[in-house]
CSV table of C-alpha atoms (C1' of nucleotides) in Angstrom, one decimal:
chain,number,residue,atom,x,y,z
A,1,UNK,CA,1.6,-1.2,7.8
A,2,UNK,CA,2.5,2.0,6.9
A,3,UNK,CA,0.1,5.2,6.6
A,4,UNK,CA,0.9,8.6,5.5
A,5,UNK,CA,3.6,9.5,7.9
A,6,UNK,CA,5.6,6.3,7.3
A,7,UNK,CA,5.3,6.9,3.3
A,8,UNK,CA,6.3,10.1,3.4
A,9,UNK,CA,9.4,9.6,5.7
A,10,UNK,CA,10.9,6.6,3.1
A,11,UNK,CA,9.9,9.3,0.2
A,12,UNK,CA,12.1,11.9,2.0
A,13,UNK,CA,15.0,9.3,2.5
A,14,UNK,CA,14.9,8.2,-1.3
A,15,UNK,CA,14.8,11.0,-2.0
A,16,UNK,CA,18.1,12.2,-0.8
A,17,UNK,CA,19.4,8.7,-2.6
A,18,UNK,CA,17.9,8.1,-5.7
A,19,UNK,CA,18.1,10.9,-8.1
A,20,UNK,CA,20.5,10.4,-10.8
A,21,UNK,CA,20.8,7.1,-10.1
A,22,UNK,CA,20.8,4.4,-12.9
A,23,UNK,CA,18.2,1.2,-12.9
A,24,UNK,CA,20.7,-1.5,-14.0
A,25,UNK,CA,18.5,-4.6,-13.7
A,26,UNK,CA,15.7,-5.5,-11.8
A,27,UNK,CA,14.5,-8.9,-10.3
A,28,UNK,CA,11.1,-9.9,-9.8
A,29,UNK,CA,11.3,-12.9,-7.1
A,30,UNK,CA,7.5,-13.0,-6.8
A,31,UNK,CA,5.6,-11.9,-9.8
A,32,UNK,CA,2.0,-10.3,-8.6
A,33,UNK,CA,4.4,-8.0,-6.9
A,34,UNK,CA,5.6,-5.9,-9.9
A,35,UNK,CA,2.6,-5.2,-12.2
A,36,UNK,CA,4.1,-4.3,-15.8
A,37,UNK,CA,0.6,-4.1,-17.5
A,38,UNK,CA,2.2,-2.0,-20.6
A,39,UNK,CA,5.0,-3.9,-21.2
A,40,UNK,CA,7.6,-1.1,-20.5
A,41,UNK,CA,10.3,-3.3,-18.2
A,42,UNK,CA,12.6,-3.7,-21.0
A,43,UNK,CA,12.1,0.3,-21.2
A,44,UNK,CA,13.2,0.6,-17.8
A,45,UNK,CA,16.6,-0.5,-17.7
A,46,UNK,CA,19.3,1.8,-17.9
A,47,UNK,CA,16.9,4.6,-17.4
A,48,UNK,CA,17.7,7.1,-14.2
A,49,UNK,CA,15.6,8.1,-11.2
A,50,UNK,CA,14.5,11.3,-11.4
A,51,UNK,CA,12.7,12.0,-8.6
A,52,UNK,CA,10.3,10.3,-5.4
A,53,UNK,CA,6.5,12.1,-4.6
A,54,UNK,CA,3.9,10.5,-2.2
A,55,UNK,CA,0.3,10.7,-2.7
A,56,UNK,CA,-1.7,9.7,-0.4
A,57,UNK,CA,-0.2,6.2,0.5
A,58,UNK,CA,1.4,5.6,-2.2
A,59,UNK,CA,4.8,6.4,-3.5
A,60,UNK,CA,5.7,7.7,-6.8
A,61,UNK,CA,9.3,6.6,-8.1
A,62,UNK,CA,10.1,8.7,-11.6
A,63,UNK,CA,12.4,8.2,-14.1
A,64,UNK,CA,12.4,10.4,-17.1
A,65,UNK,CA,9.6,9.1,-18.9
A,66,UNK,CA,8.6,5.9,-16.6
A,67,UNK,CA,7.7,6.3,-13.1
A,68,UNK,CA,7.0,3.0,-10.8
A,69,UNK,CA,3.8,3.2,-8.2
A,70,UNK,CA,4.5,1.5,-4.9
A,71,UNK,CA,1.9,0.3,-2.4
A,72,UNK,CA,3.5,-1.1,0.8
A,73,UNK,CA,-0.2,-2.2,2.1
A,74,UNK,CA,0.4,-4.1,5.5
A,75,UNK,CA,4.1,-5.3,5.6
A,76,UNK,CA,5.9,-4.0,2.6
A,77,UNK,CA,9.2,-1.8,3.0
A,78,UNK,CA,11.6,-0.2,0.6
A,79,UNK,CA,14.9,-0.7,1.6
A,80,UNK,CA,18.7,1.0,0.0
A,81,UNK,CA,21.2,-0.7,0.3
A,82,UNK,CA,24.8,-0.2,-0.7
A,83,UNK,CA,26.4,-3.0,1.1
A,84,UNK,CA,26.0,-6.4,0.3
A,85,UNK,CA,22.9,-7.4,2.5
A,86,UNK,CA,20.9,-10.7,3.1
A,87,UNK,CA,17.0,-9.7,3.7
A,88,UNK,CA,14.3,-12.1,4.1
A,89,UNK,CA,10.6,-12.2,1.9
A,90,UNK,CA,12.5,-10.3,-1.0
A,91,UNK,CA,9.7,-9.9,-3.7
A,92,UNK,CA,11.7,-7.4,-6.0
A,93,UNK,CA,15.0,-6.1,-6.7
A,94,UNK,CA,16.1,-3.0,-8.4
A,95,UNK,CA,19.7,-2.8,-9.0
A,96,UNK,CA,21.5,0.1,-8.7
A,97,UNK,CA,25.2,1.0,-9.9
A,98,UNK,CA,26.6,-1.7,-8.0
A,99,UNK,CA,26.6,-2.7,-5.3
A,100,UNK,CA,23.6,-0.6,-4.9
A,101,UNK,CA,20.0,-1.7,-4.6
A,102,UNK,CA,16.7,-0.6,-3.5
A,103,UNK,CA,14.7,-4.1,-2.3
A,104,UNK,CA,11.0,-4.5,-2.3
A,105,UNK,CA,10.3,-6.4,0.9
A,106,UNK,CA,6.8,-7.9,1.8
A,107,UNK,CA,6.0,-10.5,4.2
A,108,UNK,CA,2.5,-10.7,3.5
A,109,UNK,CA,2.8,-10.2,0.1
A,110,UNK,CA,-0.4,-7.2,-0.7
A,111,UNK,CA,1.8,-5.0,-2.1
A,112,UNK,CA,3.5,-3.9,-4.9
A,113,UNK,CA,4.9,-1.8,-7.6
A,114,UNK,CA,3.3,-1.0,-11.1
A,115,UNK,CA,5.6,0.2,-13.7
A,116,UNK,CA,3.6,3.1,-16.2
A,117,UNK,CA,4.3,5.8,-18.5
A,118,UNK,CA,4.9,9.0,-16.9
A,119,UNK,CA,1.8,10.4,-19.2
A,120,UNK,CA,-0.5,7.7,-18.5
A,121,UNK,CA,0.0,8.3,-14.5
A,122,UNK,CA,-2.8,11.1,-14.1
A,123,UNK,CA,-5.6,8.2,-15.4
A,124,UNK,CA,-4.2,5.2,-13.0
A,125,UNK,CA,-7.5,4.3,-11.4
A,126,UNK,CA,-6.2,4.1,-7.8
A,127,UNK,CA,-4.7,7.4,-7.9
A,128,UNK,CA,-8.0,9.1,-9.4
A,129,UNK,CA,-9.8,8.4,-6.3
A,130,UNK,CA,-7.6,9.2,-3.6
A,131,UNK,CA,-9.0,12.0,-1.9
A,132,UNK,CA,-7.0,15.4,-0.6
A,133,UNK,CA,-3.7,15.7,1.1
A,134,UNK,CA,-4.5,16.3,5.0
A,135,UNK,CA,-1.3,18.2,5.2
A,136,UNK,CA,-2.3,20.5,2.1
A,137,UNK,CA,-2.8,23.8,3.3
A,138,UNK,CA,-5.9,24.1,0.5
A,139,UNK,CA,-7.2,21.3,1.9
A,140,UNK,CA,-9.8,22.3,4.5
A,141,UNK,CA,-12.6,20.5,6.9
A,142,UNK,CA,-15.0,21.4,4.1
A,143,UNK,CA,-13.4,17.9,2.6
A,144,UNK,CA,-14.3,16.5,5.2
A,145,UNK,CA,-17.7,17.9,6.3
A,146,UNK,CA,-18.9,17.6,2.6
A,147,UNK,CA,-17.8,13.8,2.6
A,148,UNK,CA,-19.8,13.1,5.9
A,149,UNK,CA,-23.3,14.4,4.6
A,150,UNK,CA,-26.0,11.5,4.3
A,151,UNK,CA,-23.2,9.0,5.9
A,152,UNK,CA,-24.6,6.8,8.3
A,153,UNK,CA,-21.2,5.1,9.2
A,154,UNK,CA,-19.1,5.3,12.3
A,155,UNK,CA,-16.9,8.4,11.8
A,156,UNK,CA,-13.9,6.3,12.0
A,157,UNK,CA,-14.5,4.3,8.8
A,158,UNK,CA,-15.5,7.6,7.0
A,159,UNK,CA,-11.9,8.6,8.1
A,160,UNK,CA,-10.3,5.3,6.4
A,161,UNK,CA,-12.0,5.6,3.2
A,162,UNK,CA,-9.1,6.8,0.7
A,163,UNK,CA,-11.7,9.0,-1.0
A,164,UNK,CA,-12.4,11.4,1.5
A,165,UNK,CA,-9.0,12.5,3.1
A,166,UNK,CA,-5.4,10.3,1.6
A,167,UNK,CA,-3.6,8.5,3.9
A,168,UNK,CA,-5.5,7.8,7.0
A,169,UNK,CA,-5.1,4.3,8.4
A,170,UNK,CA,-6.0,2.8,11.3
A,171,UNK,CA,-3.8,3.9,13.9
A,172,UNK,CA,-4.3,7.9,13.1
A,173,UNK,CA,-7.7,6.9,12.8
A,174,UNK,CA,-7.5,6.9,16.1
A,175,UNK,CA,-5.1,9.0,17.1
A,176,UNK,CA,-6.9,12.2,15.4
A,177,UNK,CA,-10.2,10.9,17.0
A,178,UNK,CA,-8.8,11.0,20.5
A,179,UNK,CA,-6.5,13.9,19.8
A,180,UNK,CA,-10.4,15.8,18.4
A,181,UNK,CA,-12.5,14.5,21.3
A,182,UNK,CA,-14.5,12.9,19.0
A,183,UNK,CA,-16.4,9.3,19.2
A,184,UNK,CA,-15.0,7.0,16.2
A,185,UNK,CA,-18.3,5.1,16.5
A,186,UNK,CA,-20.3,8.9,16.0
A,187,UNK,CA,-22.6,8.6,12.9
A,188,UNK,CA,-20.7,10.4,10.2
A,189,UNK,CA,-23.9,12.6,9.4
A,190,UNK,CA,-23.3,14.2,13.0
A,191,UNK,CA,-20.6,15.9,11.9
A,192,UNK,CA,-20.6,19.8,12.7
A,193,UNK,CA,-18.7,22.2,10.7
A,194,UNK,CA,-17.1,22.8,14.3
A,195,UNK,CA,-16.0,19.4,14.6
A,196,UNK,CA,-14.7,18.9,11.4
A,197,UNK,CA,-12.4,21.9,11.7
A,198,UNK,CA,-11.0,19.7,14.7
A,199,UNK,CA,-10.7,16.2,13.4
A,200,UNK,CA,-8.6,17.9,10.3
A,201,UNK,CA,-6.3,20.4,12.7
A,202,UNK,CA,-6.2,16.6,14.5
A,203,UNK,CA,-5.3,14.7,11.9
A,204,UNK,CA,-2.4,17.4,10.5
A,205,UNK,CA,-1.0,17.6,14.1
A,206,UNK,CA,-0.9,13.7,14.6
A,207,UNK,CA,0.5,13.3,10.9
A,208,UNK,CA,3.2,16.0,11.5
A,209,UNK,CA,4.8,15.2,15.0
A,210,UNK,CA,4.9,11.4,13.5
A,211,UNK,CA,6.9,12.3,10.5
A,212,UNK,CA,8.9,14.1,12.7
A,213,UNK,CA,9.3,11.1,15.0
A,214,UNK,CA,10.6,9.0,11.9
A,215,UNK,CA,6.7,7.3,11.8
A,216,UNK,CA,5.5,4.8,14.0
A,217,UNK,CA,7.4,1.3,14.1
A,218,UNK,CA,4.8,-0.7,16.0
A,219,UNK,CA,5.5,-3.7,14.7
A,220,UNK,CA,6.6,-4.1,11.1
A,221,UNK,CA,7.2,-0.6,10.1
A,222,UNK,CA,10.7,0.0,8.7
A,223,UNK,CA,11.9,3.1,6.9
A,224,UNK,CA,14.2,3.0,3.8
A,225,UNK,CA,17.4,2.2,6.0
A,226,UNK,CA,15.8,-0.5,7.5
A,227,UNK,CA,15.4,1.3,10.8
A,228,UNK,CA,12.2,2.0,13.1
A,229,UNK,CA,10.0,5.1,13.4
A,230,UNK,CA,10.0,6.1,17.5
A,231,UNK,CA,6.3,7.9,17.2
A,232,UNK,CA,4.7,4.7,19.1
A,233,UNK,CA,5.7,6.6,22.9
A,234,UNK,CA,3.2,8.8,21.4
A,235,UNK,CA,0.5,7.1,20.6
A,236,UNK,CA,-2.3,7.7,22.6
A,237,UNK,CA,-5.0,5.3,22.2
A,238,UNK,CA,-3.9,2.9,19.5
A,239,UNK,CA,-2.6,-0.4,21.1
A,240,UNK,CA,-3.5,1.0,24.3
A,241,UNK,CA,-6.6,-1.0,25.1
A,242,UNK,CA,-7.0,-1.4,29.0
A,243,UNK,CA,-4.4,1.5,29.8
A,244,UNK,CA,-5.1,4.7,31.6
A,245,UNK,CA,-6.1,7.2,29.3
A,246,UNK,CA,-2.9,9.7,29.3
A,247,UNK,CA,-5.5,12.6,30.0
A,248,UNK,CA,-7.7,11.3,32.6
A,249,UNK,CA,-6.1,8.0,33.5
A,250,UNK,CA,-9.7,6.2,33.3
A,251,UNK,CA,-9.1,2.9,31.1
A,252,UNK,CA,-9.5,2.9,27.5
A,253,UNK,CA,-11.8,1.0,25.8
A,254,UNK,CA,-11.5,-1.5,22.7
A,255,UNK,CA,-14.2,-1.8,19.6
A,256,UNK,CA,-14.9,-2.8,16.4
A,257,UNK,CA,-16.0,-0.5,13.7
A,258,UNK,CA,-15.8,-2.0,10.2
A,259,UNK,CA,-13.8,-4.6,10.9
A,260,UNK,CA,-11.1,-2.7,12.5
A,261,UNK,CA,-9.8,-2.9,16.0
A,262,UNK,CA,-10.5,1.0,17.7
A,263,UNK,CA,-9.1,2.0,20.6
A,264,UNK,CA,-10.7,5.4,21.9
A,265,UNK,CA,-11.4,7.4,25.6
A,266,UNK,CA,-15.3,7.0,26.7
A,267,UNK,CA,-14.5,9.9,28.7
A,268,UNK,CA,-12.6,12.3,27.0
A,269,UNK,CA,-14.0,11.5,23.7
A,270,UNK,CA,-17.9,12.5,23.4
B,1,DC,C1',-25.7,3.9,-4.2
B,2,DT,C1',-24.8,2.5,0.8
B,3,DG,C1',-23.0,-0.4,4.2
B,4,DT,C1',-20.9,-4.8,5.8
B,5,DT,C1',-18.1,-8.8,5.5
B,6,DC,C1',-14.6,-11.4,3.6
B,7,DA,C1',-10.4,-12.8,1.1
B,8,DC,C1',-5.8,-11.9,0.1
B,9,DC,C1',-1.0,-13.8,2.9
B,10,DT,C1',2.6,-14.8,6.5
B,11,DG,C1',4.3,-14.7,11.0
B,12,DG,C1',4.2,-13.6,16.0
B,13,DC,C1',2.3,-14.4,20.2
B,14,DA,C1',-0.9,-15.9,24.0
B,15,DG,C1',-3.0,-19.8,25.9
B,16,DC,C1',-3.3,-24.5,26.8
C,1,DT,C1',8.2,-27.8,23.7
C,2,DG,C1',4.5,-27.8,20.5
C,3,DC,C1',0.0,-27.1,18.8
C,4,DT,C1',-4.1,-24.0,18.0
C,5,DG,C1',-6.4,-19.9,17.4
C,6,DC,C1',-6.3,-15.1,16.9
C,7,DC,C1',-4.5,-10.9,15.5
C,8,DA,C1',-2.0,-7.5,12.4
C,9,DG,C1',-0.5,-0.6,10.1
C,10,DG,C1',-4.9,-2.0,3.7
C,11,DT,C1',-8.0,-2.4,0.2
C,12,DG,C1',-11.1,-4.2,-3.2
C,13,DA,C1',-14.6,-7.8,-4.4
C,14,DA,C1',-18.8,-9.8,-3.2
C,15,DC,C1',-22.9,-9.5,-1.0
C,16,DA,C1',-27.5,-7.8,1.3
DNA sequence: CTGTTCACCTGGCAGC
DNA sequence: TGCTGCCAGGTGAACA
């Protein structure tokens, strides 16, 4: 469900919340959703938060020594609450000084936390291949370019791998595509310098107005205070299929490219 | 190594 | 109303 914007608007809410706050207890209701392969739970309680980074789509919640990796995949949410509240598909619970507590909720259960040693965090596998932050100012279309030599994919499932750019899913996928002019079903090896330069500008554009729109609720997306993201009156393309294209009101067209539904313009996007 | 497909789950919705 | 099939914002394993 959620790509970079919607991870990085819950990291920004927890962390105005979470900082000093003490980890009284914590509940694991479904247990493939909190991996603990160190054994440090016992270690975790009575421990404060520190601190919340994203990389990437994943969020990073410190303590002083501990930190705990979150992955919401399709449906998962984090959600603070300080009033007694009943929430359904509740796979963890991390108590709070009472009656606080942050929820882990998943309907579809492919996500998670993993609970590691601050130390150990720079050698977590899925963190060592993420690729660079889009909204890095070092990070430049050379990333990108480099990536798409010898690639023989649709551009569009270059943009999804995790390895070239973090945090691309499929709905800025598309949205950076259309926004670029590009084709998502363009062999990746076509890829100019030129175009490149685009599809990243793109991608940070499409990425910064959705943070500032609070992400994009378009169907399960909920931020940390259970509330939806408004950037889906923005969308262009993405669950747009059969609509006038907002630039030259010609219908857009629907594909699949690797197994992913991708909306795009056939006429404003060569 | 590269590229493609499928499995992992639950729920909502369109169509009959 | 109720059933069936399809689809979903992600990713890694299995396969050719």
């Amino acid at each position: 469900m959620p790509e970079l914007p919607e991870v990085e608007v819950i990291c920004r809410q927890l962390n105005e919340v979470l900082p000093g706050q003490e980890i009284t207890g914590i509940k694991v209701h479904l247990a493939k959703a909190f991996a603990d392969p160190q054994g440090l739970l016992p270690e975790l309680i009575g421990t404060r938060f520190t601190e919340v980074q994203r990389r990437g789509k994943y969020l990073l919640l410190y303590t002083e020594r501990l930190v705990l990796v979150g992955h919401l995949r399709m449906t998962g949410a984090l959600l603070y609450r300080t009033h007694a509240a009943s929430i359904s598909h509740v796979r963890v619970e991390i108590r709070l000084a009472p009656p606080a507590v942050l929820y882990f909720k998943d309907v579809r259960t492919f996500g998670g936390l993993t609970l590691l040693r601050r130390a150990d965090l720079a050698m977590y596998p899925p963190l060592l291949k993420l690729g660079p932050e889009p909204l890095s100012p070092q990070t430049s279309e050379l990333a990108l370019y480099t990536a798409s030599r010898g690639r023989k994919v649709a551009l569009k499932t270059l943009l999804l791998d995790q390895r070239v750019i973090a945090g691309v899913g499929n709905i800025y996928a598309d949205e950076a595509l259309f926004l670029a002019g590009l084709r998502p079903k363009m062999r990746a090896d076509r890829l100019t310098r030129p175009k490149a330069r685009r599809l990243l500008a793109a991608l940070k554009t499409v990425f910064t107005q959705s943070i500032e729109d609070g992400g994009t609720s378009f169907r399960d997306y909920r931020d940390s205070a259970g509330k939806r993201g408004l950037h889906v009156q923005r969308l262009a393309v993405y669950g747009r299929k059969g609509l006038p294209c907002k630039r030259c009101q010609r219908p857009l067209q629907s594909i699949r490219l690797g197994g992913r539904t991708t909306v795009y313009c056939p006429h404003c996007q060569k």
